[in-house]
PDB file of C-alpha atoms in Angstrom:
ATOM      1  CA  UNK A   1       0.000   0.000   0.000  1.00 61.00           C
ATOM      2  CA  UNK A   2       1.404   3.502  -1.167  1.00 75.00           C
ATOM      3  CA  UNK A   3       2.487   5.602   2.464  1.00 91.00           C
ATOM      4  CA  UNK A   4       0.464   8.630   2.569  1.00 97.00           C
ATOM      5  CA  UNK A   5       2.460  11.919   1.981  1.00 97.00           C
ATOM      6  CA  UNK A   6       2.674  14.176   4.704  1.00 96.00           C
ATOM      7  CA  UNK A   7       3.687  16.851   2.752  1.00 97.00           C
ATOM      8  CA  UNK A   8       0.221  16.943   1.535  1.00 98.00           C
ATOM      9  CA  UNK A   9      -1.825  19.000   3.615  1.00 98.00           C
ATOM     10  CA  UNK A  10      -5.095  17.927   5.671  1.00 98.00           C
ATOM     11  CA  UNK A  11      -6.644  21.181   4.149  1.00 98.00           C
ATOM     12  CA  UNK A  12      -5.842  20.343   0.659  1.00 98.00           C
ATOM     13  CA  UNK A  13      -8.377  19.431  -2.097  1.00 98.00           C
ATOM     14  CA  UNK A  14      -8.236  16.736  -4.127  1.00 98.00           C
ATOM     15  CA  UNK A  15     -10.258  16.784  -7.347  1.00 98.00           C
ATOM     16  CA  UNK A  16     -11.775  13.460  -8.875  1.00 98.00           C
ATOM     17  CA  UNK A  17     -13.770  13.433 -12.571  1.00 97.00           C
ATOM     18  CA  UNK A  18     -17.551  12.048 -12.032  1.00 96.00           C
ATOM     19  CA  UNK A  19     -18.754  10.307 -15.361  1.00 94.00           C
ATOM     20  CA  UNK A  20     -22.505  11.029 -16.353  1.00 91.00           C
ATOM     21  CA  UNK A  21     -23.324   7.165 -15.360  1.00 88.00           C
ATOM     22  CA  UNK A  22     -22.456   7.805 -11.694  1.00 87.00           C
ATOM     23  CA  UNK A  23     -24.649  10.853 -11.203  1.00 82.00           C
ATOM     24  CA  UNK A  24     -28.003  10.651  -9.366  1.00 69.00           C
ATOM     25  CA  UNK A  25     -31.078  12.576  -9.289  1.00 64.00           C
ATOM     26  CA  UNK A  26     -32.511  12.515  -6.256  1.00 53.00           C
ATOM     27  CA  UNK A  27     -36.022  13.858  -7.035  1.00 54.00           C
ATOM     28  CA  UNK A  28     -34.995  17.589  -5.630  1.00 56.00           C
ATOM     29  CA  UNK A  29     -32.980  20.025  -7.193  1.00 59.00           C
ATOM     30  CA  UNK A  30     -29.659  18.224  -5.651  1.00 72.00           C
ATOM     31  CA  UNK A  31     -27.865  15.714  -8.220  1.00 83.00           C
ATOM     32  CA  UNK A  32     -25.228  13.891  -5.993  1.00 86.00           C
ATOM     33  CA  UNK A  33     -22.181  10.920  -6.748  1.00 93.00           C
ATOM     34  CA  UNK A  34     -23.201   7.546  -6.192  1.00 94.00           C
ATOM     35  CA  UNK A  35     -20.734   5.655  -3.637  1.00 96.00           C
ATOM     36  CA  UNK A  36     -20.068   3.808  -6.711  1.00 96.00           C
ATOM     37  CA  UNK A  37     -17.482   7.099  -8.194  1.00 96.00           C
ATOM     38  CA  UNK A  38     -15.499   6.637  -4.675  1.00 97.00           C
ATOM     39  CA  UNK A  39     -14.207   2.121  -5.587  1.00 96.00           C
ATOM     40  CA  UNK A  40     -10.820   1.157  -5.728  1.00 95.00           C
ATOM     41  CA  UNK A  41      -9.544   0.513  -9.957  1.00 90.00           C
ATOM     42  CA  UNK A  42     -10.125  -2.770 -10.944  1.00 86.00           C
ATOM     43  CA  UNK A  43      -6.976  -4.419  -9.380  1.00 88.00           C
ATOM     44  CA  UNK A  44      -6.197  -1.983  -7.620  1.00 91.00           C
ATOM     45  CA  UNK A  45      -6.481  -0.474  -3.928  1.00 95.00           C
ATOM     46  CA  UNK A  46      -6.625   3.182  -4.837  1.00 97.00           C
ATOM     47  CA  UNK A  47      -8.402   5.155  -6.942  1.00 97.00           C
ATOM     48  CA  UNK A  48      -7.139   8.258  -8.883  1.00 97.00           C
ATOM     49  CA  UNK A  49      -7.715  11.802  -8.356  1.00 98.00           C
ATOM     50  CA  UNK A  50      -5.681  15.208  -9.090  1.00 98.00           C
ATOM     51  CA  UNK A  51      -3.704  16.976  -6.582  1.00 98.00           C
ATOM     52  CA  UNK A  52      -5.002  20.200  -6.622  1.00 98.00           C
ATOM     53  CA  UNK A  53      -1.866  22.679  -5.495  1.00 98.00           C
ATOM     54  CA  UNK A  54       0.288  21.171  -7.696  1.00 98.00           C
ATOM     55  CA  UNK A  55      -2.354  21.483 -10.267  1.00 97.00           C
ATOM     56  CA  UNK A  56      -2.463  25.028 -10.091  1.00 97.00           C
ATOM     57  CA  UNK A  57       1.099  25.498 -10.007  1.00 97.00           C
ATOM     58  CA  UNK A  58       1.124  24.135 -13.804  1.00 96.00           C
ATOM     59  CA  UNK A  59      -2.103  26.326 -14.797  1.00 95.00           C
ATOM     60  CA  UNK A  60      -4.245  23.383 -14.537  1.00 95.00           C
ATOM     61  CA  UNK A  61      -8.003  23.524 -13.286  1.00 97.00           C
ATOM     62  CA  UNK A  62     -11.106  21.589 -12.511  1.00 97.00           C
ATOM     63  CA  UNK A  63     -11.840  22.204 -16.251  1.00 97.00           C
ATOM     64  CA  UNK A  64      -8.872  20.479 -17.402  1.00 97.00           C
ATOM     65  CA  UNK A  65      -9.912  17.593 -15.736  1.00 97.00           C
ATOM     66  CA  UNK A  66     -12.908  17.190 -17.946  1.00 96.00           C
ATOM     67  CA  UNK A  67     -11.548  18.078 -20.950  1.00 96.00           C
ATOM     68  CA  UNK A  68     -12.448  15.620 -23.810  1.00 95.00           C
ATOM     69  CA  UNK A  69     -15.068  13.853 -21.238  1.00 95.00           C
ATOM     70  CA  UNK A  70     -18.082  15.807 -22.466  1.00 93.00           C
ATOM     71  CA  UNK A  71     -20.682  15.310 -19.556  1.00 92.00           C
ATOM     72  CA  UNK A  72     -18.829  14.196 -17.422  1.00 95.00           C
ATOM     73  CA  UNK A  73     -18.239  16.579 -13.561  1.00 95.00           C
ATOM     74  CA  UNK A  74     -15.656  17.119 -10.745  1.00 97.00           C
ATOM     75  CA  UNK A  75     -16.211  16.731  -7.277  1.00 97.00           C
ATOM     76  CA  UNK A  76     -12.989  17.699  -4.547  1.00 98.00           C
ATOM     77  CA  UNK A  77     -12.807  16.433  -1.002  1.00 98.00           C
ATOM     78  CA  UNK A  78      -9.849  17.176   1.495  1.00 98.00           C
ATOM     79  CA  UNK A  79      -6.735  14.959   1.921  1.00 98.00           C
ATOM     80  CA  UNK A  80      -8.293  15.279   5.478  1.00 98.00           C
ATOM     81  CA  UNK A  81     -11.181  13.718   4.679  1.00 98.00           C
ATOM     82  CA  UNK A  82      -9.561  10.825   3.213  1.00 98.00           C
ATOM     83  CA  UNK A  83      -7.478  10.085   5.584  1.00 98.00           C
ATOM     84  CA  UNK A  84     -10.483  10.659   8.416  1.00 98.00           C
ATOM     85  CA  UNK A  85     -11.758   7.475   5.783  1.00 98.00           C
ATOM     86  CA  UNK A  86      -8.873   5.299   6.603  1.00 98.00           C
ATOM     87  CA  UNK A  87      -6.764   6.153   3.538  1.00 98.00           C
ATOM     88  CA  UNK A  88      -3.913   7.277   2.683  1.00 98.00           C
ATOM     89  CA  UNK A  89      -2.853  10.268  -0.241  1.00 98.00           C
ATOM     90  CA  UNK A  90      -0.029   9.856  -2.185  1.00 98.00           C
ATOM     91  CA  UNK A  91       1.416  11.682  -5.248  1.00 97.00           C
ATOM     92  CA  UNK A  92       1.911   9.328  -8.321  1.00 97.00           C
ATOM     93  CA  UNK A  93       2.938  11.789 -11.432  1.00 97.00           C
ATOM     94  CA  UNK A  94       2.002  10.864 -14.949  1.00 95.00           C
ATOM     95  CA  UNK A  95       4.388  11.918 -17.600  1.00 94.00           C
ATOM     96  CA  UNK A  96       1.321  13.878 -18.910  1.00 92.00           C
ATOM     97  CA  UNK A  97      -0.010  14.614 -15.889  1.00 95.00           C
ATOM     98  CA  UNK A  98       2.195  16.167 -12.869  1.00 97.00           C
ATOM     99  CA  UNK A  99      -1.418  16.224 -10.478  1.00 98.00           C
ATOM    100  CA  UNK A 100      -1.764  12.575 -10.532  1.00 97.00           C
ATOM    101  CA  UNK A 101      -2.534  11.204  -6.893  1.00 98.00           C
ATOM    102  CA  UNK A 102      -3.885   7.705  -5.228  1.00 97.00           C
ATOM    103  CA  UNK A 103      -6.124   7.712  -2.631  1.00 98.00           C
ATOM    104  CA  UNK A 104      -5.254   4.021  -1.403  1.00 98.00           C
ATOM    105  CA  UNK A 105      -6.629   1.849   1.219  1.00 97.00           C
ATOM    106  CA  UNK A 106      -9.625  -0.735   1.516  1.00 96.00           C
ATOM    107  CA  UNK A 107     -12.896   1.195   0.716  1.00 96.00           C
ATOM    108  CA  UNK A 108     -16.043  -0.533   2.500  1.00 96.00           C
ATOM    109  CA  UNK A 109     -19.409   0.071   1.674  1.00 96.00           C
ATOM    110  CA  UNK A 110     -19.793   2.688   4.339  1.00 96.00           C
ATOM    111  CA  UNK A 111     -16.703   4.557   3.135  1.00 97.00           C
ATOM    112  CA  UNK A 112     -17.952   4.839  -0.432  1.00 97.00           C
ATOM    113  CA  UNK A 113     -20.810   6.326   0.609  1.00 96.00           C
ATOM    114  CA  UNK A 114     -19.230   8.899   3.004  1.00 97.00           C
ATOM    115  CA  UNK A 115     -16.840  10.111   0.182  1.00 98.00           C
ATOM    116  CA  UNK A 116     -20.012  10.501  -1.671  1.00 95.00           C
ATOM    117  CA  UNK A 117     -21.717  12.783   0.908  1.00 94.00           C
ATOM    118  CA  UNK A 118     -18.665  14.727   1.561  1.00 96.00           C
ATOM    119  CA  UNK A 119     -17.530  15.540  -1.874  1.00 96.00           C
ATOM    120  CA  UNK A 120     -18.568  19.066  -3.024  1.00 96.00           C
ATOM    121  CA  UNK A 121     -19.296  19.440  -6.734  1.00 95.00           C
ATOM    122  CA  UNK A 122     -16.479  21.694  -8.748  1.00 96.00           C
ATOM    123  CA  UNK A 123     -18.304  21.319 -12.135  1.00 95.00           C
ATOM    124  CA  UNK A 124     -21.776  19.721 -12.265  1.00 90.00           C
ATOM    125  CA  UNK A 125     -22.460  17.087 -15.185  1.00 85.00           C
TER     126      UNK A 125
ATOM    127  CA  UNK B   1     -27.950  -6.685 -33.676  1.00 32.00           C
ATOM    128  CA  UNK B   2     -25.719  -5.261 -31.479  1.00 34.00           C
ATOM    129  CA  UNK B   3     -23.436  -7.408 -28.726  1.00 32.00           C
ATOM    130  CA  UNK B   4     -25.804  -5.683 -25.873  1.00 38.00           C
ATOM    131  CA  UNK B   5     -29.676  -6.659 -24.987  1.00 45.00           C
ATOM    132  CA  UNK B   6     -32.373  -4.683 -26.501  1.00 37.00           C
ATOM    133  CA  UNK B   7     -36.056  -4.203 -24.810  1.00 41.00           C
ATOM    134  CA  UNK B   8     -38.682  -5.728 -27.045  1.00 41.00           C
ATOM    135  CA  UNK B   9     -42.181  -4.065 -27.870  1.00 36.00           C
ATOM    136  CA  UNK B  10     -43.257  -6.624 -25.806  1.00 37.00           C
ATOM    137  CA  UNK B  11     -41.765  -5.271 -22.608  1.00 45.00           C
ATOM    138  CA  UNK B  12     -39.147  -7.950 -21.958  1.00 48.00           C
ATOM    139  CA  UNK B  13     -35.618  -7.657 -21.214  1.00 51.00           C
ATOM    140  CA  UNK B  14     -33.649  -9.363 -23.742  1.00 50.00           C
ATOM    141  CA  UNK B  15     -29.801 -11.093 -22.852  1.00 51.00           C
ATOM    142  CA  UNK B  16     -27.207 -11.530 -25.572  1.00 48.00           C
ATOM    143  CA  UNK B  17     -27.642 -15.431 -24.970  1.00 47.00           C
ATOM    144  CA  UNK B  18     -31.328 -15.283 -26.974  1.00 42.00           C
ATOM    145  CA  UNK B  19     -34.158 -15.377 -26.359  1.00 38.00           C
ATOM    146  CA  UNK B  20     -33.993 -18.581 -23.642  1.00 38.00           C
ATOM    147  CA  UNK B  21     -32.636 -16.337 -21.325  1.00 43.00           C
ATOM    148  CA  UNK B  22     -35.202 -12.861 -21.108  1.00 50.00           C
ATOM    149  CA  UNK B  23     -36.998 -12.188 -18.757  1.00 53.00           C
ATOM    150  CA  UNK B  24     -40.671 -10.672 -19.048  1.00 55.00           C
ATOM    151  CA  UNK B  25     -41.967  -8.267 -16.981  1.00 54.00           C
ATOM    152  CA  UNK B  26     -45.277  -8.877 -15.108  1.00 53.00           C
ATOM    153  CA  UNK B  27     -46.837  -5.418 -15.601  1.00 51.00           C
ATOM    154  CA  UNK B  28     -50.422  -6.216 -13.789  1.00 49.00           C
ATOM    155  CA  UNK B  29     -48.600  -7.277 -10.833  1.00 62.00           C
ATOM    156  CA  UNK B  30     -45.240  -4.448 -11.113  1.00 69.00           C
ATOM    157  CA  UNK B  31     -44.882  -0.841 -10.267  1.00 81.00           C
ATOM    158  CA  UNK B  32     -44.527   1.425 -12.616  1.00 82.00           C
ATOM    159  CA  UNK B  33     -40.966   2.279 -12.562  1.00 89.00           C
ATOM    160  CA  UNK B  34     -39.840  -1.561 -13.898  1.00 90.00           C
ATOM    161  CA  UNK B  35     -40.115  -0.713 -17.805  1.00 89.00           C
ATOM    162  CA  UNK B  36     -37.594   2.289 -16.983  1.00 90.00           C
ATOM    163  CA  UNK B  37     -35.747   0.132 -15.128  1.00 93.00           C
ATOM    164  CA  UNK B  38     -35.652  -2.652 -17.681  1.00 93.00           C
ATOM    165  CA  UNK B  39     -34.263   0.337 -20.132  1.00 92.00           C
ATOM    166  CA  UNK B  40     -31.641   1.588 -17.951  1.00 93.00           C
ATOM    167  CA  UNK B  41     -30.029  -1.825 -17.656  1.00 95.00           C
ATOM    168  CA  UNK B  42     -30.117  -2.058 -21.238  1.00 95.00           C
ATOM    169  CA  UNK B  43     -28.141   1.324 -21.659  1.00 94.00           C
ATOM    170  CA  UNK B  44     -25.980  -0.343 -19.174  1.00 96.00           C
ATOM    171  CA  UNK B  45     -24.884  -3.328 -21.158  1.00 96.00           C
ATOM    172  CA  UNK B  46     -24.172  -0.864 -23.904  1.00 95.00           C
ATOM    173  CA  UNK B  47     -21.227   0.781 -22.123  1.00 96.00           C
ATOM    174  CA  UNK B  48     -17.548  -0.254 -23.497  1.00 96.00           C
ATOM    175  CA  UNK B  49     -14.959  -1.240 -21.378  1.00 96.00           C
ATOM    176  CA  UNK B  50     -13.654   1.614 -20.098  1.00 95.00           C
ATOM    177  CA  UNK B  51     -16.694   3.802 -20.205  1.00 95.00           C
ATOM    178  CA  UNK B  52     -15.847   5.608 -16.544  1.00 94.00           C
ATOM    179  CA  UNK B  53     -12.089   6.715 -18.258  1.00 93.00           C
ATOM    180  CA  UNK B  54     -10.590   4.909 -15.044  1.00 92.00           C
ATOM    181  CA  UNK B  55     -10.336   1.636 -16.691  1.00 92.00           C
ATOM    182  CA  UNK B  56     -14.124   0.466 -15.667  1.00 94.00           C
ATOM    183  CA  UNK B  57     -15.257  -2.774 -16.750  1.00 95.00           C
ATOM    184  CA  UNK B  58     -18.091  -3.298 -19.172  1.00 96.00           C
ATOM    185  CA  UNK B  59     -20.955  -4.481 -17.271  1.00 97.00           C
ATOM    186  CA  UNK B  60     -21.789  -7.915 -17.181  1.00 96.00           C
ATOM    187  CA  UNK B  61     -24.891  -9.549 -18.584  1.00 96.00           C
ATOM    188  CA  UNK B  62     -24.649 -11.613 -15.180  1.00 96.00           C
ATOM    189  CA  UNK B  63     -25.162  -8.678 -13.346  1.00 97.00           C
ATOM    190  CA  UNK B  64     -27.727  -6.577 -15.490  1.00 96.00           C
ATOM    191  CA  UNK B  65     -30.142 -10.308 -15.387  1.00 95.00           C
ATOM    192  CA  UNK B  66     -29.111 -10.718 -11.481  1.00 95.00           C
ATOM    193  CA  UNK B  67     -30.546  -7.352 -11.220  1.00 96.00           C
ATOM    194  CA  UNK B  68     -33.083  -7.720 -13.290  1.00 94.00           C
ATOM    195  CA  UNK B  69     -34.548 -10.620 -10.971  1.00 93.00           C
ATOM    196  CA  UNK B  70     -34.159  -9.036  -7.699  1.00 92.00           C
ATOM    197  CA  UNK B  71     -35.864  -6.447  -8.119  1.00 91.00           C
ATOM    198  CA  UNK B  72     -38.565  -7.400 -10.561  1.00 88.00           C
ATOM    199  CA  UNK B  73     -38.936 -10.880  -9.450  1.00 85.00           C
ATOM    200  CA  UNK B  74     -38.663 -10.736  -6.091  1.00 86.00           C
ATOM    201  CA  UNK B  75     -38.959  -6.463  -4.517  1.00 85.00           C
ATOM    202  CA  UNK B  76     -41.038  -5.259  -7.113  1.00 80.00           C
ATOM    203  CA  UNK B  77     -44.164  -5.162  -4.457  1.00 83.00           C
ATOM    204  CA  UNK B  78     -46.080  -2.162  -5.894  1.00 84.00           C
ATOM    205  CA  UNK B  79     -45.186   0.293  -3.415  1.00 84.00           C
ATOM    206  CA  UNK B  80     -41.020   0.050  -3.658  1.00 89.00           C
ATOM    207  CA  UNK B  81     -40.225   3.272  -4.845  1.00 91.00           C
ATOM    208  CA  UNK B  82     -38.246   3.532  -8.081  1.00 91.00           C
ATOM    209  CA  UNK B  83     -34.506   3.015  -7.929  1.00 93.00           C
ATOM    210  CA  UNK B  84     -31.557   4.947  -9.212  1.00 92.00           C
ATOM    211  CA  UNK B  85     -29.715   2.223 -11.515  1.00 95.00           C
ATOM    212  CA  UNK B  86     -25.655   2.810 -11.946  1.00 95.00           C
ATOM    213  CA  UNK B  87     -22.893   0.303 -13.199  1.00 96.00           C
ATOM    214  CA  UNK B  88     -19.977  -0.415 -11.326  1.00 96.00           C
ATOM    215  CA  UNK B  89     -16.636  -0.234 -12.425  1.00 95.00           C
ATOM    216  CA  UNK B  90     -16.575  -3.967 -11.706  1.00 94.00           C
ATOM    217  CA  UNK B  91     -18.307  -4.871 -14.128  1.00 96.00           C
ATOM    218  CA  UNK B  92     -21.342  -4.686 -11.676  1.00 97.00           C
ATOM    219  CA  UNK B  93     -24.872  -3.111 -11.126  1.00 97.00           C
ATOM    220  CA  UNK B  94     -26.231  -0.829  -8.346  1.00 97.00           C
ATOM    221  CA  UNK B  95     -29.493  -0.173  -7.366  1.00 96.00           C
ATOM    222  CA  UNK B  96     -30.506   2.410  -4.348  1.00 94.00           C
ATOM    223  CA  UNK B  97     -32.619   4.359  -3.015  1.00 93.00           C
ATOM    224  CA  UNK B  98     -31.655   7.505  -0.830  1.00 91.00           C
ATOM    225  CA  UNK B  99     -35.025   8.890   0.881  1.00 89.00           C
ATOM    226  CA  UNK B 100     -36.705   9.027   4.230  1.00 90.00           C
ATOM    227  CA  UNK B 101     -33.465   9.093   6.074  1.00 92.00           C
ATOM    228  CA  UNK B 102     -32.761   5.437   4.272  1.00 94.00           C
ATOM    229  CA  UNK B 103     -29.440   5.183   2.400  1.00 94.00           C
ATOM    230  CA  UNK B 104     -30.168   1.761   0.882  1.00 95.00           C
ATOM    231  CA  UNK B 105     -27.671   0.332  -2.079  1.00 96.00           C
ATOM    232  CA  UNK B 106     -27.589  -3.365  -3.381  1.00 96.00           C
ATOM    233  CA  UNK B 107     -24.416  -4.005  -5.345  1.00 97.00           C
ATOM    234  CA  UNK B 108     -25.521  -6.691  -7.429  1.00 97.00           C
ATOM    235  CA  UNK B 109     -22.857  -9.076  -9.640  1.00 95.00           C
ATOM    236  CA  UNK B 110     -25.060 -11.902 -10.257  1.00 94.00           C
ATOM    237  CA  UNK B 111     -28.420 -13.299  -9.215  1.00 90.00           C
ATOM    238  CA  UNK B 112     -26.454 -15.023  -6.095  1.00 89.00           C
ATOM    239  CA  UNK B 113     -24.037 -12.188  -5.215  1.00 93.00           C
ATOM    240  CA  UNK B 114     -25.231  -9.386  -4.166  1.00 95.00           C
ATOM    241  CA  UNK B 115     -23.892  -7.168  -1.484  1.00 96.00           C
ATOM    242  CA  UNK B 116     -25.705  -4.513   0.478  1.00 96.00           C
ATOM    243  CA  UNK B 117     -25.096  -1.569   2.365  1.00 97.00           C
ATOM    244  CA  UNK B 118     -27.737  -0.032   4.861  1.00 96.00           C
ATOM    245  CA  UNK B 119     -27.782   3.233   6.808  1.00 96.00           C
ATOM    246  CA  UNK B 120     -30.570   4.758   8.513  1.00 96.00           C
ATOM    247  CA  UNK B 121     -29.557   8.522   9.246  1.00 92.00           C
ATOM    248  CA  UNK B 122     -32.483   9.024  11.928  1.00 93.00           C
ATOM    249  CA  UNK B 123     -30.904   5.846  14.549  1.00 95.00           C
ATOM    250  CA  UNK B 124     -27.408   5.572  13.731  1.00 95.00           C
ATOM    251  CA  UNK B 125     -27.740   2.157  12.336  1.00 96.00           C
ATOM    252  CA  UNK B 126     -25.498   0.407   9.565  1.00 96.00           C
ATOM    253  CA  UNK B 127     -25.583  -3.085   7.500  1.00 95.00           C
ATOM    254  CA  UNK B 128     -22.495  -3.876   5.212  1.00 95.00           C
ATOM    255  CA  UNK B 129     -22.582  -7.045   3.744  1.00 92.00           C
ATOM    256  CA  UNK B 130     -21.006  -8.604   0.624  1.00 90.00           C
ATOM    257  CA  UNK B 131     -23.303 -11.048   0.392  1.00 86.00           C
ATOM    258  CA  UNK B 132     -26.733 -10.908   1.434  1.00 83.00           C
ATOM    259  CA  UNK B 133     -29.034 -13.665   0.632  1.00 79.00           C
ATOM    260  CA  UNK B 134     -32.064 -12.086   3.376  1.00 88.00           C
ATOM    261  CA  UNK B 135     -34.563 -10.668   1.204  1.00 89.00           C
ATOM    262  CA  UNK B 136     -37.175 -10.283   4.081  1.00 91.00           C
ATOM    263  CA  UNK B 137     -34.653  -8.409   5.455  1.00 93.00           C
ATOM    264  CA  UNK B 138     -33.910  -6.180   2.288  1.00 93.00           C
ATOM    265  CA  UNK B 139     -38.156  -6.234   1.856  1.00 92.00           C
ATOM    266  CA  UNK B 140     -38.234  -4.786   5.798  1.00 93.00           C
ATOM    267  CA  UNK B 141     -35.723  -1.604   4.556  1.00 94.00           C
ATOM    268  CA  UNK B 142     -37.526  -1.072   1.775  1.00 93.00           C
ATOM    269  CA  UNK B 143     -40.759  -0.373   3.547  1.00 92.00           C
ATOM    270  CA  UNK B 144     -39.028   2.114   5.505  1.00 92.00           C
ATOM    271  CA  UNK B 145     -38.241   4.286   2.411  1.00 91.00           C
ATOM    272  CA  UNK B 146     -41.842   5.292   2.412  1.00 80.00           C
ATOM    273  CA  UNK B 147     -42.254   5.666   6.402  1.00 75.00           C
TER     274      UNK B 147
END
């Protein structure tokens, strides 16, 4: 299991892309994640997300993250928040992508679903 | 025909296997959301592999029929509300319903594997389970959606 990265702060957001298929109406004006956008890659025991800070410091936004996934959204949570889930945050650069990070660990049910609630939208599908 | 099941005019959900393996909906007997429901799991089977951009898995026929019989054959009791319907990026389908305090989400891989998460807001209590075979018990949380 990747060791989570202190130098990442509690306060920090991370940003994860939502495909359309894991958005839910739910019959108000509120659309919201299912706990289904928050499971570990096949394989794996992480799941990806963007770093934000070091995002920005390479001009990159919440819209970058979508582009060329038309209707697809963003949602951030904290590196605080993860690790209040039992994870750990890790940087993992991409040769295209300097933001790349792992949130790693085993994701229950319950855990899913909290990442859900807690997740603010950045860009709504 | 394309690789993924189609919905008939005759309101039956149809597998890639033929026509052996559909499943027809009772529609005196069902509540109104199951044709919707039979059409969502049929956009679900059209997904490709990688349909999430995370590396998803297409979802399995196994998993759109397990749902499929669940919740038509066996919680389809005219007053369960209608369920929001996602894949999994397993290869899997979820159904749940979030109302009434009730978080209520059946991950469902095939008609015998089907896990289940439960959380009622209003007393604190939670059910995880990755495989629940209890459906009096999954009928009894359904029923509290509309309390």
């Amino acid at each position: 299991m990747a060791s989570d990265d202190p130098t990442l702060d509690d306060e920090l957001p991370l940003w994860r892309r939502i495909p359309p298929q894991f958005v839910k109406d739910l019959n108000t004006d509120t659309v919201r994640p299912t706990s289904q956008a928050f499971q570990n890659l096949p394989g794996k025991m992480a799941f990806s997300v963007w770093i934000s800070s070091v995002a920005r410091a390479h001009n990159g936004s919440p819209d970058d993250l979508v582009a060329g996934h038309e209707g697809y959204g963003a949602v951030e949570f904290t590196a605080g928040t993860a690790r209040e889930l039992g994870q750990a945050v890790s940087r993992e650069p991409e040769p295209d992508q300097p933001a790349h990070g792992h949130v790693t660990g085993r994701k229950s049910r319950k855990t899913r679903s909290e990442f859900a609630k807690r997740s603010a939208w950045l860009i709504k599908p | 025909m394309q690789a993924a099941a189609l919905l008939s005019e005759a309101d039956v959900l149809r597998f890639p296997e033929g026509p052996t393996t559909s499943l027809s909906i009772q529609e005196a007997e069902s509540p109104t959301w199951v044709k919707e429901f039979a059409d969502r799991l049929n956009e679900l089977l059209e997904l490709p592999a990688d349909w999430d951009s995370y590396g998803a898995l297409p979802v399995r026929v196994e998993a759109a029929k397990g749902a499929f019989e669940l919740l038509v054959e066996h919680l389809s009791d005219p007053s369960t509300p209608a369920p929001q319907v996602v894949p999994t990026c397993h290869g899997g389908v979820q159904v749940e319903w979030h109302q009434a305090g009730i978080d209520l989400e059946l991950e469902i891989m095939s008609a015998s594997r089907v896990g289940v998460f439960f959380e009622d807001v209003k007393t604190g209590e939670v059910v995880e389970a990755d495989f629940m075979r209890d459906l009096d018990q999954i009928r009894s949380w359904i029923r509290l959606l509309s309390r």
